[in-house]
Short mmCIF file of C-alpha atoms in Angstrom, two decimals:
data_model
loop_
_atom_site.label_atom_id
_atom_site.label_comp_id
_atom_site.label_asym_id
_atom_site.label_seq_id
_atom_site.Cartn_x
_atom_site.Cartn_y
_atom_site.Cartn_z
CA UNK A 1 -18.70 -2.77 18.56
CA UNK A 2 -16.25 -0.14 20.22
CA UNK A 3 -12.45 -1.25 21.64
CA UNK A 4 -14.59 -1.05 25.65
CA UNK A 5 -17.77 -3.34 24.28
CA UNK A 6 -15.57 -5.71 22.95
CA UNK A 7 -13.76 -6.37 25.79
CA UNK A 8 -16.16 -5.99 28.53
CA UNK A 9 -17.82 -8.51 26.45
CA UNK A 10 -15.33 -11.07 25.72
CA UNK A 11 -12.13 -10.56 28.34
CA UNK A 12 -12.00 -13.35 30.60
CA UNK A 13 -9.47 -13.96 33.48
CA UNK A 14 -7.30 -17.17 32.71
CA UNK A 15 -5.34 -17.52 35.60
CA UNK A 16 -6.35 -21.20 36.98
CA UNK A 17 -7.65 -22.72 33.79
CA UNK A 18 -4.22 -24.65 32.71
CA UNK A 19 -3.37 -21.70 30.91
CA UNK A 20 0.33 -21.91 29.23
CA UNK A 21 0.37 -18.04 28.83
CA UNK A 22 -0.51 -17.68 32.52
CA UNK A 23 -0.22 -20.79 34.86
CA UNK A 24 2.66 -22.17 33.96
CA UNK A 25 4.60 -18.50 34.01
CA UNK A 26 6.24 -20.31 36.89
CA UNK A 27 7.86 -23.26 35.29
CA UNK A 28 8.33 -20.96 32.06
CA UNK A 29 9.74 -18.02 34.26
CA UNK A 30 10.81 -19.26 37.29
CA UNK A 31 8.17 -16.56 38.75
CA UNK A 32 4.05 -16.83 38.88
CA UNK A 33 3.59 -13.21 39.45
CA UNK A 34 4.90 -11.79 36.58
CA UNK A 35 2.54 -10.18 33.25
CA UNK A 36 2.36 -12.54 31.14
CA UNK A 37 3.16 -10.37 27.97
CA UNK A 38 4.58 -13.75 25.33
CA UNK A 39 3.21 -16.59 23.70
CA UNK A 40 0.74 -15.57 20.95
CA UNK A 41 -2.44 -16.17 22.33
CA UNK A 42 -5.15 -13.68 23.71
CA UNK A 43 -7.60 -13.19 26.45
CA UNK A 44 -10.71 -12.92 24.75
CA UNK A 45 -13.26 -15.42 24.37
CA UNK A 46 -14.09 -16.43 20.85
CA UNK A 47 -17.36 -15.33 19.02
CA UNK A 48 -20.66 -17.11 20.00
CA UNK A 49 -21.29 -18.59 17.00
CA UNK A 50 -18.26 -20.93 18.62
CA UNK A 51 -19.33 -21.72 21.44
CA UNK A 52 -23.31 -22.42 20.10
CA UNK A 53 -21.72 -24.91 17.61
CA UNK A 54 -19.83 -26.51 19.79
CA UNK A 55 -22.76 -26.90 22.67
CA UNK A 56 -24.97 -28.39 20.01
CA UNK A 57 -22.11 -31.05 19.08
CA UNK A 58 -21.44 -32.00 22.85
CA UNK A 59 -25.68 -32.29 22.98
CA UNK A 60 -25.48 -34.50 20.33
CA UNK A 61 -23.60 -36.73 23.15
CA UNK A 62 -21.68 -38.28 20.69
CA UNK A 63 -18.42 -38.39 19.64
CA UNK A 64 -17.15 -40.93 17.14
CA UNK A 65 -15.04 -41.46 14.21
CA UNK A 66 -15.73 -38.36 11.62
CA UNK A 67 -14.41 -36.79 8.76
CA UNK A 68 -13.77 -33.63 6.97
CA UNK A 69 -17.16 -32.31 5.70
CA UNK A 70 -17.84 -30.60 2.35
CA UNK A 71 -19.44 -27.57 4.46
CA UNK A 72 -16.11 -27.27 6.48
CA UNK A 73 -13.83 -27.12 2.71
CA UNK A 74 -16.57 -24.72 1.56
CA UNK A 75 -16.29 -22.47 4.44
CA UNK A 76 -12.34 -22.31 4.02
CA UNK A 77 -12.48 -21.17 0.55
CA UNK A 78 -14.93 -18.95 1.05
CA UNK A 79 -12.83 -17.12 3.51
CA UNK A 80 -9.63 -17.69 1.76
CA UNK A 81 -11.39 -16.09 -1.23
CA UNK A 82 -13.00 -13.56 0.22
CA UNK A 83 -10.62 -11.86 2.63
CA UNK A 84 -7.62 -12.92 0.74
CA UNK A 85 -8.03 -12.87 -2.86
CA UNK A 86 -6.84 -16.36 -3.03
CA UNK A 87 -9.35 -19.08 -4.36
CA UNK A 88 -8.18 -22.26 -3.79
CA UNK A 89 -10.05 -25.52 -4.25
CA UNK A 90 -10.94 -28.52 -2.56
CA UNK A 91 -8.74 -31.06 -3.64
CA UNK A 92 -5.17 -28.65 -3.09
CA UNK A 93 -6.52 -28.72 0.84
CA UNK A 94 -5.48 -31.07 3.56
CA UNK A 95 -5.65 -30.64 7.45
CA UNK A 96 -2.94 -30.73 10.47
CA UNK A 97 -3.48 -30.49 14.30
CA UNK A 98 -1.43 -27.36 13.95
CA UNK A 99 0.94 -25.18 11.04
CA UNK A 100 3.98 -26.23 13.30
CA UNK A 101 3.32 -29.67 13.28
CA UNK A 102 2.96 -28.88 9.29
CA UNK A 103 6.30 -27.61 9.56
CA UNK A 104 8.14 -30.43 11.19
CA UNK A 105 6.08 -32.76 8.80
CA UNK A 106 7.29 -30.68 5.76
CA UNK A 107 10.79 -30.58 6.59
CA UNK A 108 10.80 -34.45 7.14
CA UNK A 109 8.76 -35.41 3.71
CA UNK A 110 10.72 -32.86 1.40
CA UNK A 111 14.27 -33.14 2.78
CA UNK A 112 16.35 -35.53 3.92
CA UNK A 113 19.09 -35.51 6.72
CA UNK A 114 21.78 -33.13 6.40
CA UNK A 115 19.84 -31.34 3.92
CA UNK A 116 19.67 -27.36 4.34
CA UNK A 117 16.53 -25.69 5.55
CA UNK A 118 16.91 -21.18 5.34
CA UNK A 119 15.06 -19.17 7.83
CA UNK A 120 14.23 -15.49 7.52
CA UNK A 121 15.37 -14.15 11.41
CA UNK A 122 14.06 -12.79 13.64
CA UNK A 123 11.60 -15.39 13.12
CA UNK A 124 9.25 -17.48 15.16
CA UNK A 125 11.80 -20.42 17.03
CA UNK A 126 9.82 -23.67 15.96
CA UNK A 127 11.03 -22.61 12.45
CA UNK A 128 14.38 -23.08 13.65
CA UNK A 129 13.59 -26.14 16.14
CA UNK A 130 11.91 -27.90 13.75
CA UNK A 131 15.07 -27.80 10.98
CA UNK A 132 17.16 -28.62 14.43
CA UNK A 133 15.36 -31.51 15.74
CA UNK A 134 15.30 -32.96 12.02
CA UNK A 135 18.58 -33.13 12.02
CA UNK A 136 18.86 -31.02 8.95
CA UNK A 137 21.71 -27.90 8.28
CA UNK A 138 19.83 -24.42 9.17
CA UNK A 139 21.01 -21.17 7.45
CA UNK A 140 19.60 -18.32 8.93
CA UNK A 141 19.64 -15.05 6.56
CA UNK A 142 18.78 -11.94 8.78
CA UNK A 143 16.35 -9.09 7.63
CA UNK A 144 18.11 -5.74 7.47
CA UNK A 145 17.16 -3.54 10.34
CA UNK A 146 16.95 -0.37 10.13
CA UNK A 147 16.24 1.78 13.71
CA UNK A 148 12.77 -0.43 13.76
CA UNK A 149 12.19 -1.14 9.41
CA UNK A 150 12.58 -4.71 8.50
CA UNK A 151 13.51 -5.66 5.07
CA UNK A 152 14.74 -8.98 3.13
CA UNK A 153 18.94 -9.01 1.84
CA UNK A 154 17.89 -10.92 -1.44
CA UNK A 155 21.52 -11.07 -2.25
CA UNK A 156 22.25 -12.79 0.94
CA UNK A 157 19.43 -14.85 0.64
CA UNK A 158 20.18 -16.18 -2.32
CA UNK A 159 23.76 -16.24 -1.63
CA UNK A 160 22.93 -18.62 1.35
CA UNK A 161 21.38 -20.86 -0.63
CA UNK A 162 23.84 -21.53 -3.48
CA UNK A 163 26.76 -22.11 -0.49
CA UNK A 164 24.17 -24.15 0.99
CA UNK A 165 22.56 -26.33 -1.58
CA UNK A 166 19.64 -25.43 -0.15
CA UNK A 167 16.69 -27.25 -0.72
CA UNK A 168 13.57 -25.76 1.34
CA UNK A 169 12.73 -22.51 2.03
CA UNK A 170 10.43 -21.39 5.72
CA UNK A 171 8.83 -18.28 5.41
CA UNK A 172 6.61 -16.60 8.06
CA UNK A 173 3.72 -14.65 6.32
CA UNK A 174 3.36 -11.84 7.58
CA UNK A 175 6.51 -12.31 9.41
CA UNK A 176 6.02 -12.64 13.33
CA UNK A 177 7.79 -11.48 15.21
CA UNK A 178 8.93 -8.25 12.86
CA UNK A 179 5.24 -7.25 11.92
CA UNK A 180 6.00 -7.08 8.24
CA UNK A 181 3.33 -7.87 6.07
CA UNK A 182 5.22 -8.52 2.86
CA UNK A 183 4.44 -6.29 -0.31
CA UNK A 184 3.93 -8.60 -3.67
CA UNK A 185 7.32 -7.61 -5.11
CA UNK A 186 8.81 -8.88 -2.07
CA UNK A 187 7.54 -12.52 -2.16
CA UNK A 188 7.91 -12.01 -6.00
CA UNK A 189 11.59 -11.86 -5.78
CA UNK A 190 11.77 -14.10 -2.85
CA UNK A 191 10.36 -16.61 -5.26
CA UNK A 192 12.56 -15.97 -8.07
CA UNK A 193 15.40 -17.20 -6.68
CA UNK A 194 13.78 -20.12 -4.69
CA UNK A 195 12.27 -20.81 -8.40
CA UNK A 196 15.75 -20.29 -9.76
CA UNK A 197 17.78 -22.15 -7.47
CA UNK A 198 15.44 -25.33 -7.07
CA UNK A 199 14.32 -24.43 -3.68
CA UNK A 200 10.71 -25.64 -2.31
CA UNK A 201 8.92 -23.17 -0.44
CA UNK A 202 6.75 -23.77 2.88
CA UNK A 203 4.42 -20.49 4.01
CA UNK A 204 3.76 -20.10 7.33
CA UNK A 205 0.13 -17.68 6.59
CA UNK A 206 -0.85 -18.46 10.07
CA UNK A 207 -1.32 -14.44 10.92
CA UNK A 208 -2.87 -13.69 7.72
CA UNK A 209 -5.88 -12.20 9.00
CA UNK A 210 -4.29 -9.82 11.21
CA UNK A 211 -3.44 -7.52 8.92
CA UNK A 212 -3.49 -3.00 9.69
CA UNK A 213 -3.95 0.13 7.95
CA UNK A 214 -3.62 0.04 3.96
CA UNK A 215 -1.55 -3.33 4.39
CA UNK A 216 -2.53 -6.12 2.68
CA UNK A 217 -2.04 -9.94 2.99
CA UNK A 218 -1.25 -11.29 -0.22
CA UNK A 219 -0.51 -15.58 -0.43
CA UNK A 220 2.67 -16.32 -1.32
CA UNK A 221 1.10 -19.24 -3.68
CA UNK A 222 -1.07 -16.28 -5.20
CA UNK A 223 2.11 -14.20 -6.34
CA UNK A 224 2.36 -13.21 -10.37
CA UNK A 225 -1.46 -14.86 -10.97
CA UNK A 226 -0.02 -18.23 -9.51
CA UNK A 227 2.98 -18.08 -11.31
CA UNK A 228 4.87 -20.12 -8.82
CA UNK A 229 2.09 -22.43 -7.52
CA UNK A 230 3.18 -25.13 -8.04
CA UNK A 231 6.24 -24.89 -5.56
CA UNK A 232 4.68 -23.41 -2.89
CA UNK A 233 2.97 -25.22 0.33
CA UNK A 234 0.75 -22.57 2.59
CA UNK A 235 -0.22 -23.34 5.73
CA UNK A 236 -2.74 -20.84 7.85
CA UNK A 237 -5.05 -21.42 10.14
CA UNK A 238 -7.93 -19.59 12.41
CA UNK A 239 -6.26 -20.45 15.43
CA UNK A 240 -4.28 -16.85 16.08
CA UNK A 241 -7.16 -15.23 14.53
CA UNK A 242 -9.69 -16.44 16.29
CA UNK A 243 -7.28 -17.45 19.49
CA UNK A 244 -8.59 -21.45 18.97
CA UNK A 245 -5.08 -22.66 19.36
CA UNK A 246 -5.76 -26.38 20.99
CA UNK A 247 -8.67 -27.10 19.00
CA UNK A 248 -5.67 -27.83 16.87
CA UNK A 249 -6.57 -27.93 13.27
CA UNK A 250 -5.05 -26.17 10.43
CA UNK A 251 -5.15 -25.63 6.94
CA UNK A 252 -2.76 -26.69 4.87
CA UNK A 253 -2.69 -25.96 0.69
CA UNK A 254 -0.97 -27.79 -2.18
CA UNK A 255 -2.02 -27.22 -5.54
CA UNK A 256 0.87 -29.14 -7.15
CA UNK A 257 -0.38 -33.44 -7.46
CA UNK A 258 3.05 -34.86 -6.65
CA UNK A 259 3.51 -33.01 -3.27
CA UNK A 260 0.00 -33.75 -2.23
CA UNK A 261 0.75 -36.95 -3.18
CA UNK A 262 4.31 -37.39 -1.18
CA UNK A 263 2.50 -35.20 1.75
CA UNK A 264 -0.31 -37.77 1.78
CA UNK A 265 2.04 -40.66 1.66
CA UNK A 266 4.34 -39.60 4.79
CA UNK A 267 0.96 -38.28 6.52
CA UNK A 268 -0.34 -41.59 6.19
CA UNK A 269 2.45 -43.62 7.84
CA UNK A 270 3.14 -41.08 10.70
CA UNK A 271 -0.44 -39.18 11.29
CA UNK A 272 -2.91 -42.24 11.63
CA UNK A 273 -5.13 -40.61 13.61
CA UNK A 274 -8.95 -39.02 13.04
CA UNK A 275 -9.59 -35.84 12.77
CA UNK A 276 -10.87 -33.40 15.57
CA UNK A 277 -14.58 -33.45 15.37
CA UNK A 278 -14.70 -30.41 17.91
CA UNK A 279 -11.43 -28.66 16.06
CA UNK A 280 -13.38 -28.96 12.69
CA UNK A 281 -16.93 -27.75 14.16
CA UNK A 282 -15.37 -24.91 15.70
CA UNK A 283 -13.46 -23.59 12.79
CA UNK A 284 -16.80 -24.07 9.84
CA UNK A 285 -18.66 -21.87 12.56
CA UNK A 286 -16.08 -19.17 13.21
CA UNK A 287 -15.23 -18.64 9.85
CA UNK A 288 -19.33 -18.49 8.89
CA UNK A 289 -20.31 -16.37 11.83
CA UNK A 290 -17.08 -14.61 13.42
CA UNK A 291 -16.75 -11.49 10.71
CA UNK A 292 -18.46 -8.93 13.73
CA UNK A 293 -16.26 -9.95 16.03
CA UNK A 294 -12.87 -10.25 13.90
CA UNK A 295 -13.31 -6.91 12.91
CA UNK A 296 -13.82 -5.63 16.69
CA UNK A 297 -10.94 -7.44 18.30
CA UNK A 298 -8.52 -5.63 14.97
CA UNK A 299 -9.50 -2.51 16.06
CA UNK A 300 -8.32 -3.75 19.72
CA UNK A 301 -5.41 -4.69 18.79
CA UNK A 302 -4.51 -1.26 16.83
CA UNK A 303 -5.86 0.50 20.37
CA UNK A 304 -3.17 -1.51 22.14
CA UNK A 305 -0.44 -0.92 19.44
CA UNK A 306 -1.55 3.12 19.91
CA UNK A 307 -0.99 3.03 23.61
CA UNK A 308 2.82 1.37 22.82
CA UNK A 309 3.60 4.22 20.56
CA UNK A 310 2.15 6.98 22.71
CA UNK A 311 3.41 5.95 26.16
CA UNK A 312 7.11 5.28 24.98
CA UNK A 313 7.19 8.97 22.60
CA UNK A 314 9.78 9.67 25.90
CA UNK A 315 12.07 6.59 24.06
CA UNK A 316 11.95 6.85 20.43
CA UNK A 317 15.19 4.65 20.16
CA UNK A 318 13.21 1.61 21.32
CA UNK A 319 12.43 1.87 17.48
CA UNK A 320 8.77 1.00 17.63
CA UNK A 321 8.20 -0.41 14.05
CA UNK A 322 4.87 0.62 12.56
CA UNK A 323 1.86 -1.85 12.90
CA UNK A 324 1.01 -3.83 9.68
CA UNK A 325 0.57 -7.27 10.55
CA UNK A 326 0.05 -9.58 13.77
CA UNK A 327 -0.67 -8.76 17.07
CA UNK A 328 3.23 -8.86 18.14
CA UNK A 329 5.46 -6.00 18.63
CA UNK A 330 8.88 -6.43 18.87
CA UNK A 331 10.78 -3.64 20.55
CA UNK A 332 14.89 -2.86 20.61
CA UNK A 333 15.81 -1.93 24.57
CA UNK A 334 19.70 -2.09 23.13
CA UNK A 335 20.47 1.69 23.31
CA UNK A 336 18.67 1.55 26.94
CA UNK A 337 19.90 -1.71 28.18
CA UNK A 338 22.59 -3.60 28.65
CA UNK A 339 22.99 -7.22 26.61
CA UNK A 340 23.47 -9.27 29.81
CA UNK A 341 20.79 -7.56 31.49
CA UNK A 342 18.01 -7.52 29.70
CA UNK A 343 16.57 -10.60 31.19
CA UNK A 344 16.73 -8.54 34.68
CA UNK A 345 15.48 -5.52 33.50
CA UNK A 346 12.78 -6.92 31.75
CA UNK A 347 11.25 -9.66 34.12
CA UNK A 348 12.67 -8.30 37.32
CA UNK A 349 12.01 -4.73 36.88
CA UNK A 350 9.54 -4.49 34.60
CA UNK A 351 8.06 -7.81 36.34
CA UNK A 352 6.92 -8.96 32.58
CA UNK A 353 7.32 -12.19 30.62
CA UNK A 354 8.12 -11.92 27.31
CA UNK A 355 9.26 -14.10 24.32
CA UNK A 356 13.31 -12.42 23.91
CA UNK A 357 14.88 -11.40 20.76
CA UNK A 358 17.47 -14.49 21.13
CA UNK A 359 14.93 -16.76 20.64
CA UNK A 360 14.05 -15.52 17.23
CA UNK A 361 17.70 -15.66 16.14
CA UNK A 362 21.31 -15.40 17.74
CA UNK A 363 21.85 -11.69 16.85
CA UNK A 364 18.79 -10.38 18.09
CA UNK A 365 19.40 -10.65 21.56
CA UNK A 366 18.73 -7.01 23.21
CA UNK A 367 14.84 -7.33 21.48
CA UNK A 368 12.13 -8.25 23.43
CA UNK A 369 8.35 -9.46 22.13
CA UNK A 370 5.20 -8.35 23.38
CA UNK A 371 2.10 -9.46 23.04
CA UNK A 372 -1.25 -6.67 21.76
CA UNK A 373 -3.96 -9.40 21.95
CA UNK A 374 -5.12 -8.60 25.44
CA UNK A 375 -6.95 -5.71 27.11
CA UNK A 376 -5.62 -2.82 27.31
CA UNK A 377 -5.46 -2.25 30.56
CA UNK A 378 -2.69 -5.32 30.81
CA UNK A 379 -0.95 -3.60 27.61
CA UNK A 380 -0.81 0.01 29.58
CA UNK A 381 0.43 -1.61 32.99
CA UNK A 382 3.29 -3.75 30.95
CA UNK A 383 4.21 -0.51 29.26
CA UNK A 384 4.47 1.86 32.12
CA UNK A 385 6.63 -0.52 33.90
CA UNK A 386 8.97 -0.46 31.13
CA UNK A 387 8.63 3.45 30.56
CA UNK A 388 8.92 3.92 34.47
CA UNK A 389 11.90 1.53 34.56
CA UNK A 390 13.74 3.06 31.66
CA UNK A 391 13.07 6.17 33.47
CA UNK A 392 14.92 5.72 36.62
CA UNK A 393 17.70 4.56 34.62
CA UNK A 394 17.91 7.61 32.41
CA UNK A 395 17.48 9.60 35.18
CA UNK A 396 20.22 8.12 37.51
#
């Protein structure tokens, strides 16, 4: 299936369906007419293998207290296995309505009040709200940057954490909204020091699927033949991947027995609730039948990421990093744009709506975030306003 099948197959207009990405651009943006270019979620229908599942539960007519089948576990580490490398098994696994609700549940059973939390940034703001609203101490260590090239300042990083005493460890893998899919000498030295310094270490693997090129996804748990297993915590899910974000379960892995067993404690007091019969259903079938169109909507998203590069040749100092994970770009309008205006050039110019580089992390305000999971014709209108816009003010 071509980049045009796909999507005259599975685009769908969202506008009036209690969208976030589109209906509420208003209370988000002040301004209902704008492209909605931000939060990470896509226009495309999911496979039919989906939607058949889920028809044949609503048939059943009902809907009653369930629970995590054997089928669903198998279908996980089947895919985990056989996309990632990674074979897990099915006692380390145990469910969440979402990796960010992992997060805040993390932070809460591992640390305690006043305790430090580090952050790679730019990185995706719950990671910082959820340290914040914990009432925990966040240190934020930024990547280097280099004219679009992210990489990790281990001596910083580890610097951080002795000042610090710190005592967990976020990391977004591969790292939205950057786009780096980390190499295993990376997360091998990232893990030294964690290992060295006591640190625990949560992975965000939510985008693990979206992966370009000659990249590849490796879990942070899977570093050095498991070498440092036992103090890591992945959480991924099939939610970006598959764009089943409220269906709202995730995957969450813990080979070590005493953090399952403190995560199953604190998840028992503060998550009494069943589990999401439809969220479950929908996830066994997608990861059994979606493979056709996963592979399609990749080569989308590398059609859309094309079209960025190609249409804004005219600005190379935007500083367009190269596509090897997600389906985020995040783009530097600093040389073009003034700080204080961005906002104004951006959504009142450009008429776009956008996730801004200040969100991700104090110093990266100049840096906006688009989003490539849509069709391209929404990707190629969104990027000639900003190539027409930086235009006129170039050629003022």
């Amino acid at each position: 299936m071509n980049v045009k099948e796909f999507c005259e197959k599975y685009y769908v207009e969202r506008n009036g369906t209690n969208c976030l990405k589109w209906d509420a651009l208003d209370t988000r943006f002040g301004d209902p007419e704008l492209i909605s270019m931000w939060v990470a979620d896509m226009e495309f229908k999911t496979p039919e293998c989906v939607t058949d599942a889920l028809k044949e539960r609503i048939d059943h007519g009902i809907f009653g207290y369930s629970y995590v089948p054997d089928t669903y576990y198998q279908a996980v580490i089947d895919w985990e296995y056989n996309h990632h490398g990674y074979k897990i098994e099915k006692d380390w696994i145990r469910t969440s309505p979402g990796v960010v609700s992992a997060l805040y549940w993390a932070v809460n059973m591992f640390t305690k009040e006043n305790d430090s939390v580090i952050i790679l940034t730019p990185v995706y703001y719950p990671f910082h709200n959820c340290v914040k609203d914990s009432n925990r101490n966040l240190i934020t260590c930024d990547l280097n940057y280099d004219n679009g090239i992210y990489t990790i300042n281990y001596d910083k990083f580890e610097e951080n954490i002795i000042e610090n005493n710190v005592k967990l460890f976020i990391l977004c893998s591969p790292h939205n909204p950057a786009g780096r899919v980390w190499k295993e000498e990376e997360l091998e030295r990232l893990l030294e020091i964690c290992e060295h310094h006591n640190v625990l270490v949560i992975s965000d693997e939510i985008h693990q699927d979206l992966v370009f090129g000659e990249h590849k996804h490796i879990p942070t748990a899977s570093i050095a033949n498991g070498k440092y297993e036992d103090m890591v915590i992945t959480a991924f899910a099939s939610s970006k991947t598959f764009n089943l974000a409220t269906c709202l379960t995730s995957t969450i892995v813990i080979k070590n027995e005493k953090l399952r067993n403190t995560w199953d404690e604190f998840t028992k007091i503060y998550n009494q609730v069943e589990v999401n019969i439809f969220g479950l259903t929908a996830v066994e079938a997608v990861l059994k039948g979606g493979e056709e169109w996963y592979q399609a909507l990749k080569e989308v998203i590398l059609h859309n990421y094309n079209t960025v590069v190609d249409e804004m040749k005219e600005f190379p100092d935007t500083y367009i990093a190269p596509l090897e994970g997600t389906y985020l770009l995040f783009m530097d309008l600093r040389k073009y744009i003034p700080l204080n205006q961005i906002k104004e050039f951006t959504q009142d110019k450009c008429r776009l709506a956008v996730d801004y580089g200040e969100w991700f992390g104090e110093n990266w305000k100049g840096f906006i975030r688009l989003n490539l999971g849509t069709h391209p014709d929404i990707v190629l209108k969104a990027i000639t306003n900003i190539k027409d816009n930086l235009r006129n003010i170039k050629n003022k």
